[in-house]
Amino acid sequence: MVESKTIMSLQDLYMSYDSGPVLTDIHLDLYEGEWLGILGESGSGKSTLLRIIARLIDADRGEVRYRDELLTPVARELIPGHPDIKLIHQDYALFPNQTVTENIGYALRFYDPDYRKQRVEELIVLAGLESVRDKKTKWLSGGEKQRTAIARALAEEPEVLLLDEPFAHLDNHNKQVLSSAIEALRANTQTTCVFVTHESSDALAWSDRIAILQAGKIVQIDRPTVVYQSPYNGYVAGLTGAVNWLGGGAGEPKYIIRPERLSVAQSGDAVRWQGKIMSLRFNGPFWMVRCQNDQGSVTFYHSGNSLSVGDAIQLTYQDEDIIHVH
Ligand code: ADP
Ligand code: MG
């Protein structure tokens, strides 16, 4: 992604419900054409933030700008929403008794019929819906519904697409088909996209930048590699992947090593951790190996079938694999 113009900007947002504050001190610049993933635990305020960006609800405080224009509160608008911004809800909101083609065409009902037909066809191909185009959407799988909702949202070429948990509840097959549709979308359009997820692997895979929500604040926003390799704090480290906490001896701070950075020490390697293998879980590409010593347990990944539960084990890692966090 080229660092580019800001398309939307949120300044100093604060939002609370009866149960208490949900979002505090939210500052966010969304760049034109980028895919921004918002990663946070369930209940961390992701959907609330997305609904504010979609102009469906107002924050209690703060400013929302779209292309440098300060937007008036939603409460003062006749119709909520913004013509250039489309949100796809977690429940898709399709017409169940209409076909895929009809659902997508509905978004273009005021357009010339020839253009509509051609545009619907383009969207069906983009979203990989060729084989189900004449099915009523109530008979579709979750993944097909998700792709129909995306195709419909894209019909009028929104500037900003908002996706709420696009990969949730999809099986592996449907996740892969949706992934191909998203790849096509990214390659063929300039759409700016904000998607929220509680799954670190989806956020890491699909974001140009990831924003991490912790207790209502964006504590880190950066490229996936930076967030993963240099997490702002221990919470971010754990949210973005598996962690081992090491160190912490007398007067020594604790630090993190990712499991994929630990390996069995070969002769000549510095032994930096030793203990006993407690469990082995086969994962396909590798085994997840959990080991224990007096100080605690660590997990690392090992390919090959040479290890057994109960074995003594010596592990090594490099200095550059150490992640210091506060
Ligand atoms: P997420 O999408 O990250 O799971 P939400 O934005 O849906 O988080 O919700 C954040 C918190 O606000 C949760 O504790 C939720 O119960 C609460 N909440 C969400 N919507 C409402 C609402 N309309 N009224 C009251 N509380 C709400
Ligand atoms: Mg949500």
mmCIF file of C-alpha atoms and ligand atoms in Angstrom:
data_model
loop_
_atom_site.group_PDB
_atom_site.id
_atom_site.type_symbol
_atom_site.label_atom_id
_atom_site.label_comp_id
_atom_site.label_asym_id
_atom_site.label_seq_id
_atom_site.Cartn_x
_atom_site.Cartn_y
_atom_site.Cartn_z
ATOM 1 C CA MET A 1 0.000 0.000 0.000
ATOM 2 C CA VAL A 2 1.236 3.457 -0.866
ATOM 3 C CA GLU A 3 0.821 5.931 1.941
ATOM 4 C CA SER A 4 -1.987 8.017 0.575
ATOM 5 C CA LYS A 5 -4.691 10.525 1.276
ATOM 6 C CA THR A 6 -6.883 10.284 4.325
ATOM 7 C CA ILE A 7 -10.421 9.417 3.282
ATOM 8 C CA MET A 8 -11.952 9.349 6.746
ATOM 9 C CA SER A 9 -10.799 10.615 10.054
ATOM 10 C CA LEU A 10 -12.108 9.993 13.567
ATOM 11 C CA GLN A 11 -11.026 12.437 16.248
ATOM 12 C CA ASP A 12 -11.286 11.906 19.986
ATOM 13 C CA LEU A 13 -14.308 9.616 19.917
ATOM 14 C CA TYR A 14 -15.921 8.587 23.152
ATOM 15 C CA MET A 15 -18.860 6.225 23.360
ATOM 16 C CA SER A 16 -20.656 4.667 26.293
ATOM 17 C CA TYR A 17 -23.721 2.527 26.827
ATOM 18 C CA ASP A 18 -25.674 2.181 30.076
ATOM 19 C CA SER A 19 -23.190 -0.486 31.096
ATOM 20 C CA GLY A 20 -20.281 1.977 30.859
ATOM 21 C CA PRO A 21 -17.715 3.323 28.375
ATOM 22 C CA VAL A 22 -17.042 1.188 25.306
ATOM 23 C CA LEU A 23 -14.748 3.410 23.232
ATOM 24 C CA THR A 24 -12.455 6.108 24.612
ATOM 25 C CA ASP A 25 -9.881 8.399 22.965
ATOM 26 C CA ILE A 26 -10.338 6.918 19.520
ATOM 27 C CA HIS A 27 -8.179 8.682 16.935
ATOM 28 C CA LEU A 28 -8.081 7.042 13.552
ATOM 29 C CA ASP A 29 -7.109 8.157 10.054
ATOM 30 C CA LEU A 30 -8.299 5.832 7.330
ATOM 31 C CA TYR A 31 -6.213 6.030 4.149
ATOM 32 C CA GLU A 32 -7.748 5.890 0.709
ATOM 33 C CA GLY A 33 -7.536 2.369 -0.757
ATOM 34 C CA GLU A 34 -6.234 0.661 2.358
ATOM 35 C CA TRP A 35 -7.573 -2.424 4.086
ATOM 36 C CA LEU A 36 -7.693 -1.704 7.775
ATOM 37 C CA GLY A 37 -8.335 -4.622 10.113
ATOM 38 C CA ILE A 38 -9.653 -3.878 13.575
ATOM 39 C CA LEU A 39 -8.694 -6.672 15.938
ATOM 40 C CA GLY A 40 -10.190 -7.018 19.383
ATOM 41 C CA GLU A 41 -11.774 -9.507 21.731
ATOM 42 C CA SER A 42 -15.491 -10.105 21.698
ATOM 43 C CA GLY A 43 -17.174 -7.180 23.456
ATOM 44 C CA SER A 44 -14.256 -4.808 22.852
ATOM 45 C CA GLY A 45 -16.435 -2.372 20.863
ATOM 46 C CA LYS A 46 -15.594 -3.392 17.275
ATOM 47 C CA SER A 47 -19.168 -3.417 15.979
ATOM 48 C CA THR A 48 -19.889 -0.149 17.779
ATOM 49 C CA LEU A 49 -16.882 1.480 16.105
ATOM 50 C CA LEU A 50 -17.942 0.147 12.707
ATOM 51 C CA ARG A 51 -21.484 1.464 13.175
ATOM 52 C CA ILE A 52 -20.081 4.898 14.014
ATOM 53 C CA ILE A 53 -17.917 4.824 10.862
ATOM 54 C CA ALA A 54 -20.969 3.682 8.871
ATOM 55 C CA ARG A 55 -22.867 6.714 10.178
ATOM 56 C CA LEU A 56 -25.596 4.545 11.677
ATOM 57 C CA ILE A 57 -25.041 5.807 15.236
ATOM 58 C CA ASP A 58 -23.349 8.800 16.812
ATOM 59 C CA ALA A 59 -20.582 8.607 19.351
ATOM 60 C CA ASP A 60 -21.258 10.571 22.541
ATOM 61 C CA ARG A 61 -18.326 12.839 21.716
ATOM 62 C CA GLY A 62 -15.832 13.315 18.941
ATOM 63 C CA GLU A 63 -15.612 14.280 15.299
ATOM 64 C CA VAL A 64 -15.989 12.257 12.126
ATOM 65 C CA ARG A 65 -14.588 13.672 8.902
ATOM 66 C CA TYR A 66 -15.129 12.315 5.432
ATOM 67 C CA ARG A 67 -12.763 13.740 2.800
ATOM 68 C CA ASP A 68 -11.988 16.684 5.080
ATOM 69 C CA GLU A 69 -15.651 17.488 5.587
ATOM 70 C CA LEU A 70 -16.823 17.510 9.184
ATOM 71 C CA LEU A 71 -19.974 15.380 9.219
ATOM 72 C CA THR A 72 -23.065 16.475 11.092
ATOM 73 C CA PRO A 73 -24.410 14.118 13.758
ATOM 74 C CA VAL A 74 -26.418 11.184 12.410
ATOM 75 C CA ALA A 75 -29.294 12.196 14.692
ATOM 76 C CA ARG A 76 -29.742 15.331 12.586
ATOM 77 C CA GLU A 77 -29.797 13.455 9.267
ATOM 78 C CA LEU A 78 -33.066 12.478 7.606
ATOM 79 C CA ILE A 79 -31.702 9.078 6.617
ATOM 80 C CA PRO A 80 -28.894 7.414 8.567
ATOM 81 C CA GLY A 81 -25.872 6.141 6.673
ATOM 82 C CA HIS A 82 -23.672 7.783 4.058
ATOM 83 C CA PRO A 83 -24.043 7.197 0.293
ATOM 84 C CA ASP A 84 -20.326 6.406 -0.134
ATOM 85 C CA ILE A 85 -20.044 4.046 2.840
ATOM 86 C CA LYS A 86 -21.554 0.553 2.986
ATOM 87 C CA LEU A 87 -21.653 -1.687 6.036
ATOM 88 C CA ILE A 88 -22.252 -5.407 5.779
ATOM 89 C CA HIS A 89 -23.798 -6.624 9.007
ATOM 90 C CA GLN A 90 -22.944 -9.871 10.718
ATOM 91 C CA ASP A 91 -26.388 -11.229 9.701
ATOM 92 C CA TYR A 92 -26.128 -10.079 6.023
ATOM 93 C CA ALA A 93 -29.745 -8.729 5.804
ATOM 94 C CA LEU A 94 -30.551 -10.336 2.413
ATOM 95 C CA PHE A 95 -34.065 -10.922 1.039
ATOM 96 C CA PRO A 96 -34.476 -14.647 1.767
ATOM 97 C CA ASN A 97 -37.077 -15.364 -0.920
ATOM 98 C CA GLN A 98 -35.190 -13.657 -3.714
ATOM 99 C CA THR A 99 -32.380 -15.142 -5.737
ATOM 100 C CA VAL A 100 -28.757 -14.084 -5.581
ATOM 101 C CA THR A 101 -29.178 -12.203 -8.877
ATOM 102 C CA GLU A 102 -32.303 -10.430 -7.598
ATOM 103 C CA ASN A 103 -30.665 -9.488 -4.299
ATOM 104 C CA ILE A 104 -27.691 -7.929 -6.061
ATOM 105 C CA GLY A 105 -29.897 -6.326 -8.722
ATOM 106 C CA TYR A 106 -32.043 -4.719 -6.023
ATOM 107 C CA ALA A 107 -29.191 -2.381 -5.136
ATOM 108 C CA LEU A 108 -29.241 -1.202 -8.775
ATOM 109 C CA ARG A 109 -33.009 -1.009 -9.226
ATOM 110 C CA PHE A 110 -32.924 2.668 -10.247
ATOM 111 C CA TYR A 111 -30.333 2.108 -12.975
ATOM 112 C CA ASP A 112 -30.782 1.419 -16.674
ATOM 113 C CA PRO A 113 -31.727 -2.303 -17.130
ATOM 114 C CA ASP A 114 -28.894 -3.053 -19.562
ATOM 115 C CA TYR A 115 -26.302 -1.525 -17.269
ATOM 116 C CA ARG A 116 -27.869 -3.317 -14.294
ATOM 117 C CA LYS A 117 -27.658 -6.696 -16.034
ATOM 118 C CA GLN A 118 -24.031 -6.190 -16.989
ATOM 119 C CA ARG A 119 -23.043 -4.900 -13.544
ATOM 120 C CA VAL A 120 -24.806 -7.761 -11.720
ATOM 121 C CA GLU A 121 -22.950 -10.218 -13.951
ATOM 122 C CA GLU A 122 -19.609 -8.571 -13.120
ATOM 123 C CA LEU A 123 -20.363 -8.783 -9.404
ATOM 124 C CA ILE A 124 -21.440 -12.419 -9.597
ATOM 125 C CA VAL A 125 -18.114 -13.290 -11.184
ATOM 126 C CA LEU A 126 -16.144 -11.111 -8.750
ATOM 127 C CA ALA A 127 -17.790 -12.819 -5.763
ATOM 128 C CA GLY A 128 -17.590 -16.340 -7.238
ATOM 129 C CA LEU A 129 -21.367 -16.811 -7.215
ATOM 130 C CA GLU A 130 -21.838 -18.243 -10.739
ATOM 131 C CA SER A 131 -23.139 -21.613 -9.582
ATOM 132 C CA VAL A 132 -25.759 -20.228 -7.182
ATOM 133 C CA ARG A 133 -26.956 -17.154 -9.087
ATOM 134 C CA ASP A 134 -30.560 -18.449 -9.404
ATOM 135 C CA LYS A 135 -30.870 -19.856 -5.876
ATOM 136 C CA LYS A 136 -33.022 -18.128 -3.273
ATOM 137 C CA THR A 137 -30.693 -16.744 -0.655
ATOM 138 C CA LYS A 138 -32.454 -18.627 2.162
ATOM 139 C CA TRP A 139 -30.974 -21.824 0.682
ATOM 140 C CA LEU A 140 -27.395 -20.536 0.569
ATOM 141 C CA SER A 141 -24.545 -21.544 2.861
ATOM 142 C CA GLY A 142 -23.130 -18.923 5.228
ATOM 143 C CA GLY A 143 -20.204 -18.267 2.917
ATOM 144 C CA GLU A 144 -22.436 -17.819 -0.128
ATOM 145 C CA LYS A 145 -24.660 -15.424 1.825
ATOM 146 C CA GLN A 146 -21.613 -13.456 2.901
ATOM 147 C CA ARG A 147 -20.399 -13.174 -0.697
ATOM 148 C CA THR A 148 -23.866 -12.184 -1.928
ATOM 149 C CA ALA A 149 -23.997 -9.447 0.711
ATOM 150 C CA ILE A 150 -20.551 -8.210 -0.357
ATOM 151 C CA ALA A 151 -21.535 -8.243 -4.052
ATOM 152 C CA ARG A 152 -24.705 -6.296 -3.253
ATOM 153 C CA ALA A 153 -22.797 -3.760 -1.157
ATOM 154 C CA LEU A 154 -20.302 -3.280 -4.004
ATOM 155 C CA ALA A 155 -23.010 -2.777 -6.622
ATOM 156 C CA GLU A 156 -22.964 1.002 -6.385
ATOM 157 C CA GLU A 157 -19.191 1.161 -6.012
ATOM 158 C CA PRO A 158 -18.996 2.501 -2.462
ATOM 159 C CA GLU A 159 -15.841 4.373 -1.532
ATOM 160 C CA VAL A 160 -15.655 2.650 1.830
ATOM 161 C CA LEU A 161 -16.701 -0.923 2.520
ATOM 162 C CA LEU A 162 -17.194 -2.015 6.128
ATOM 163 C CA LEU A 163 -17.240 -5.707 7.025
ATOM 164 C CA ASP A 164 -18.289 -6.962 10.446
ATOM 165 C CA GLU A 165 -16.598 -10.311 11.160
ATOM 166 C CA PRO A 166 -16.561 -11.421 7.490
ATOM 167 C CA PHE A 167 -14.913 -14.767 8.248
ATOM 168 C CA ALA A 168 -16.896 -15.721 11.339
ATOM 169 C CA HIS A 169 -18.898 -18.949 11.152
ATOM 170 C CA LEU A 170 -17.382 -20.034 7.833
ATOM 171 C CA ASP A 171 -16.003 -23.514 7.321
ATOM 172 C CA ASN A 172 -12.604 -23.919 5.674
ATOM 173 C CA HIS A 173 -13.977 -24.349 2.176
ATOM 174 C CA ASN A 174 -16.169 -21.255 2.337
ATOM 175 C CA LYS A 175 -13.383 -19.290 3.937
ATOM 176 C CA GLN A 176 -11.161 -20.114 0.978
ATOM 177 C CA VAL A 177 -13.794 -19.109 -1.559
ATOM 178 C CA LEU A 178 -14.389 -15.856 0.308
ATOM 179 C CA SER A 179 -10.627 -15.309 0.395
ATOM 180 C CA SER A 180 -10.462 -15.622 -3.403
ATOM 181 C CA ALA A 181 -13.347 -13.165 -3.747
ATOM 182 C CA ILE A 182 -11.544 -10.723 -1.463
ATOM 183 C CA GLU A 183 -8.329 -11.147 -3.428
ATOM 184 C CA ALA A 184 -10.239 -10.351 -6.637
ATOM 185 C CA LEU A 185 -11.834 -7.356 -4.970
ATOM 186 C CA ARG A 186 -8.500 -5.988 -3.832
ATOM 187 C CA ALA A 187 -6.944 -6.528 -7.253
ATOM 188 C CA ASN A 188 -9.825 -5.079 -9.284
ATOM 189 C CA THR A 189 -11.131 -2.153 -7.267
ATOM 190 C CA GLN A 190 -9.760 0.747 -5.257
ATOM 191 C CA THR A 191 -12.264 0.181 -2.456
ATOM 192 C CA THR A 192 -11.161 1.252 0.983
ATOM 193 C CA CYS A 193 -12.152 -1.397 3.489
ATOM 194 C CA VAL A 194 -12.445 -1.567 7.246
ATOM 195 C CA PHE A 195 -13.129 -5.024 8.616
ATOM 196 C CA VAL A 196 -13.372 -6.106 12.205
ATOM 197 C CA THR A 197 -12.449 -9.506 13.522
ATOM 198 C CA HIS A 198 -11.556 -11.326 16.707
ATOM 199 C CA GLU A 199 -9.347 -13.761 14.739
ATOM 200 C CA SER A 200 -5.709 -12.728 14.617
ATOM 201 C CA SER A 201 -4.922 -14.872 11.566
ATOM 202 C CA ASP A 202 -7.581 -13.078 9.480
ATOM 203 C CA ALA A 203 -6.414 -9.663 10.635
ATOM 204 C CA LEU A 204 -2.772 -10.521 9.891
ATOM 205 C CA ALA A 205 -3.593 -11.969 6.469
ATOM 206 C CA TRP A 206 -5.881 -9.277 5.091
ATOM 207 C CA SER A 207 -4.843 -5.958 6.593
ATOM 208 C CA ASP A 208 -2.564 -3.288 5.206
ATOM 209 C CA ARG A 209 -2.699 -1.986 8.763
ATOM 210 C CA ILE A 210 -4.129 -3.519 11.924
ATOM 211 C CA ALA A 211 -5.662 -1.449 14.706
ATOM 212 C CA ILE A 212 -5.729 -3.207 18.081
ATOM 213 C CA LEU A 213 -8.594 -2.427 20.445
ATOM 214 C CA GLN A 214 -7.825 -2.922 24.116
ATOM 215 C CA ALA A 215 -10.265 -1.728 26.776
ATOM 216 C CA GLY A 216 -11.892 0.722 24.388
ATOM 217 C CA LYS A 217 -8.647 2.260 23.098
ATOM 218 C CA ILE A 218 -6.624 1.729 19.951
ATOM 219 C CA VAL A 219 -3.331 0.807 21.583
ATOM 220 C CA GLN A 220 -1.415 0.035 18.393
ATOM 221 C CA ILE A 221 -1.981 0.620 14.701
ATOM 222 C CA ASP A 222 0.603 -0.557 12.219
ATOM 223 C CA ARG A 223 1.448 -3.051 9.499
ATOM 224 C CA PRO A 224 0.721 -6.689 10.422
ATOM 225 C CA THR A 225 4.415 -7.651 10.511
ATOM 226 C CA VAL A 226 5.184 -4.806 12.901
ATOM 227 C CA VAL A 227 2.242 -5.541 15.194
ATOM 228 C CA TYR A 228 3.170 -9.228 15.285
ATOM 229 C CA GLN A 229 6.914 -8.823 15.659
ATOM 230 C CA SER A 230 6.949 -5.691 17.823
ATOM 231 C CA PRO A 231 3.694 -5.743 19.780
ATOM 232 C CA TYR A 232 3.069 -2.675 21.913
ATOM 233 C CA ASN A 233 2.411 -4.717 25.056
ATOM 234 C CA GLY A 234 1.871 -8.257 26.291
ATOM 235 C CA TYR A 235 -1.852 -8.051 25.574
ATOM 236 C CA VAL A 236 -1.228 -7.217 21.909
ATOM 237 C CA ALA A 237 1.369 -9.984 21.696
ATOM 238 C CA GLY A 238 -1.123 -12.544 22.988
ATOM 239 C CA LEU A 239 -3.976 -11.257 20.845
ATOM 240 C CA THR A 240 -1.943 -11.540 17.640
ATOM 241 C CA GLY A 241 -0.553 -15.033 18.191
ATOM 242 C CA ALA A 242 0.797 -17.623 20.583
ATOM 243 C CA VAL A 243 3.418 -16.430 23.063
ATOM 244 C CA ASN A 244 5.905 -17.890 25.515
ATOM 245 C CA TRP A 245 6.896 -15.745 28.478
ATOM 246 C CA LEU A 246 10.508 -16.314 29.422
ATOM 247 C CA GLY A 247 13.036 -14.679 31.716
ATOM 248 C CA GLY A 248 11.776 -13.037 34.870
ATOM 249 C CA GLY A 249 14.494 -14.388 37.160
ATOM 250 C CA ALA A 250 15.738 -12.284 40.054
ATOM 251 C CA GLY A 251 15.603 -8.643 38.922
ATOM 252 C CA GLU A 252 15.175 -9.728 35.315
ATOM 253 C CA PRO A 253 12.223 -8.549 33.194
ATOM 254 C CA LYS A 254 10.084 -11.073 31.397
ATOM 255 C CA TYR A 255 10.143 -11.207 27.620
ATOM 256 C CA ILE A 256 8.348 -13.068 24.856
ATOM 257 C CA ILE A 257 9.450 -15.654 22.322
ATOM 258 C CA ARG A 258 6.946 -16.781 19.668
ATOM 259 C CA PRO A 259 6.643 -20.605 19.482
ATOM 260 C CA GLU A 260 7.939 -20.713 15.890
ATOM 261 C CA ARG A 261 11.182 -19.061 17.061
ATOM 262 C CA LEU A 262 12.074 -21.857 19.484
ATOM 263 C CA SER A 263 13.779 -24.961 18.187
ATOM 264 C CA VAL A 264 15.519 -28.049 19.490
ATOM 265 C CA ALA A 265 19.140 -27.146 20.272
ATOM 266 C CA GLN A 266 21.637 -28.933 18.001
ATOM 267 C CA SER A 267 25.252 -29.482 19.010
ATOM 268 C CA GLY A 268 26.957 -26.088 18.977
ATOM 269 C CA ASP A 269 23.723 -24.159 19.700
ATOM 270 C CA ALA A 270 23.398 -22.262 22.977
ATOM 271 C CA VAL A 271 20.901 -24.094 25.188
ATOM 272 C CA ARG A 272 18.589 -21.327 26.396
ATOM 273 C CA TRP A 273 15.789 -23.391 27.886
ATOM 274 C CA GLN A 274 15.581 -26.965 29.127
ATOM 275 C CA GLY A 275 12.829 -29.142 30.513
ATOM 276 C CA LYS A 276 10.615 -32.086 29.691
ATOM 277 C CA ILE A 277 8.048 -32.721 26.952
ATOM 278 C CA MET A 278 4.568 -32.792 28.477
ATOM 279 C CA SER A 279 2.369 -33.112 25.385
ATOM 280 C CA LEU A 280 2.512 -33.376 21.607
ATOM 281 C CA ARG A 281 -0.370 -32.253 19.395
ATOM 282 C CA PHE A 282 -0.269 -32.970 15.680
ATOM 283 C CA ASN A 283 -1.235 -29.970 13.566
ATOM 284 C CA GLY A 284 -0.577 -31.211 10.007
ATOM 285 C CA PRO A 285 2.446 -29.117 9.003
ATOM 286 C CA PHE A 286 4.022 -29.542 12.448
ATOM 287 C CA TRP A 287 3.619 -30.804 15.989
ATOM 288 C CA MET A 288 2.739 -28.422 18.796
ATOM 289 C CA VAL A 289 5.069 -29.419 21.598
ATOM 290 C CA ARG A 290 4.429 -28.288 25.169
ATOM 291 C CA CYS A 291 7.323 -28.564 27.583
ATOM 292 C CA GLN A 292 7.717 -27.794 31.250
ATOM 293 C CA ASN A 293 10.407 -27.015 33.793
ATOM 294 C CA ASP A 294 10.453 -25.496 37.307
ATOM 295 C CA GLN A 295 9.938 -21.981 35.912
ATOM 296 C CA GLY A 296 6.897 -22.757 33.782
ATOM 297 C CA SER A 297 5.913 -24.138 30.402
ATOM 298 C CA VAL A 298 6.737 -23.252 26.808
ATOM 299 C CA THR A 299 5.297 -24.346 23.486
ATOM 300 C CA PHE A 300 7.181 -24.702 20.226
ATOM 301 C CA TYR A 301 6.496 -26.145 16.769
ATOM 302 C CA HIS A 302 8.407 -29.116 15.445
ATOM 303 C CA SER A 303 8.178 -30.918 12.129
ATOM 304 C CA GLY A 304 9.173 -34.566 11.926
ATOM 305 C CA ASN A 305 8.076 -37.368 14.227
ATOM 306 C CA SER A 306 11.184 -37.700 16.383
ATOM 307 C CA LEU A 307 9.880 -36.394 19.732
ATOM 308 C CA SER A 308 7.995 -38.235 22.501
ATOM 309 C CA VAL A 309 6.184 -37.242 25.673
ATOM 310 C CA GLY A 310 8.509 -37.520 28.683
ATOM 311 C CA ASP A 311 11.701 -36.790 26.694
ATOM 312 C CA ALA A 312 14.169 -34.310 28.144
ATOM 313 C CA ILE A 313 14.434 -31.354 25.781
ATOM 314 C CA GLN A 314 16.857 -28.491 25.202
ATOM 315 C CA LEU A 315 15.726 -25.451 23.231
ATOM 316 C CA THR A 316 17.482 -22.571 21.573
ATOM 317 C CA TYR A 317 16.565 -19.193 20.067
ATOM 318 C CA GLN A 318 18.361 -16.140 18.736
ATOM 319 C CA ASP A 319 18.650 -12.762 20.440
ATOM 320 C CA GLU A 320 16.716 -11.146 17.599
ATOM 321 C CA ASP A 321 13.750 -13.435 18.373
ATOM 322 C CA ILE A 322 13.295 -11.817 21.786
ATOM 323 C CA ILE A 323 10.269 -9.519 22.017
ATOM 324 C CA HIS A 324 10.481 -6.989 24.838
ATOM 325 C CA VAL A 325 7.151 -5.608 25.939
ATOM 326 C CA HIS A 326 5.907 -3.446 28.744
HETATM 327 P P1 ADP B 1 -17.753 -6.354 19.640
HETATM 328 O O1 ADP B 1 -18.324 -6.120 18.288
HETATM 329 O O2 ADP B 1 -16.274 -6.084 19.733
HETATM 330 O O3 ADP B 1 -18.085 -7.696 20.187
HETATM 331 P P2 ADP B 1 -19.737 -4.406 20.529
HETATM 332 O O4 ADP B 1 -19.415 -3.077 19.936
HETATM 333 O O5 ADP B 1 -20.842 -5.164 19.899
HETATM 334 O O6 ADP B 1 -18.404 -5.268 20.648
HETATM 335 O O7 ADP B 1 -20.111 -4.206 22.057
HETATM 336 C C1 ADP B 1 -19.243 -3.614 22.994
HETATM 337 C C2 ADP B 1 -19.911 -3.589 24.363
HETATM 338 O O8 ADP B 1 -21.046 -2.738 24.354
HETATM 339 C C3 ADP B 1 -20.429 -4.941 24.817
HETATM 340 O O9 ADP B 1 -20.238 -5.045 26.183
HETATM 341 C C4 ADP B 1 -21.895 -4.901 24.457
HETATM 342 O O10 ADP B 1 -22.642 -5.725 25.319
HETATM 343 C C5 ADP B 1 -22.240 -3.437 24.651
HETATM 344 N N1 ADP B 1 -23.272 -2.987 23.716
HETATM 345 C C6 ADP B 1 -23.244 -3.079 22.370
HETATM 346 N N2 ADP B 1 -24.338 -2.517 21.811
HETATM 347 C C7 ADP B 1 -25.098 -2.063 22.836
HETATM 348 C C8 ADP B 1 -26.350 -1.365 22.914
HETATM 349 N N3 ADP B 1 -27.035 -1.027 21.816
HETATM 350 N N4 ADP B 1 -26.802 -1.047 24.156
HETATM 351 C C9 ADP B 1 -26.106 -1.345 25.264
HETATM 352 N N5 ADP B 1 -24.914 -1.993 25.260
HETATM 353 C C10 ADP B 1 -24.410 -2.356 24.063
HETATM 354 MG MG MG B 2 -19.328 -7.426 16.964
#
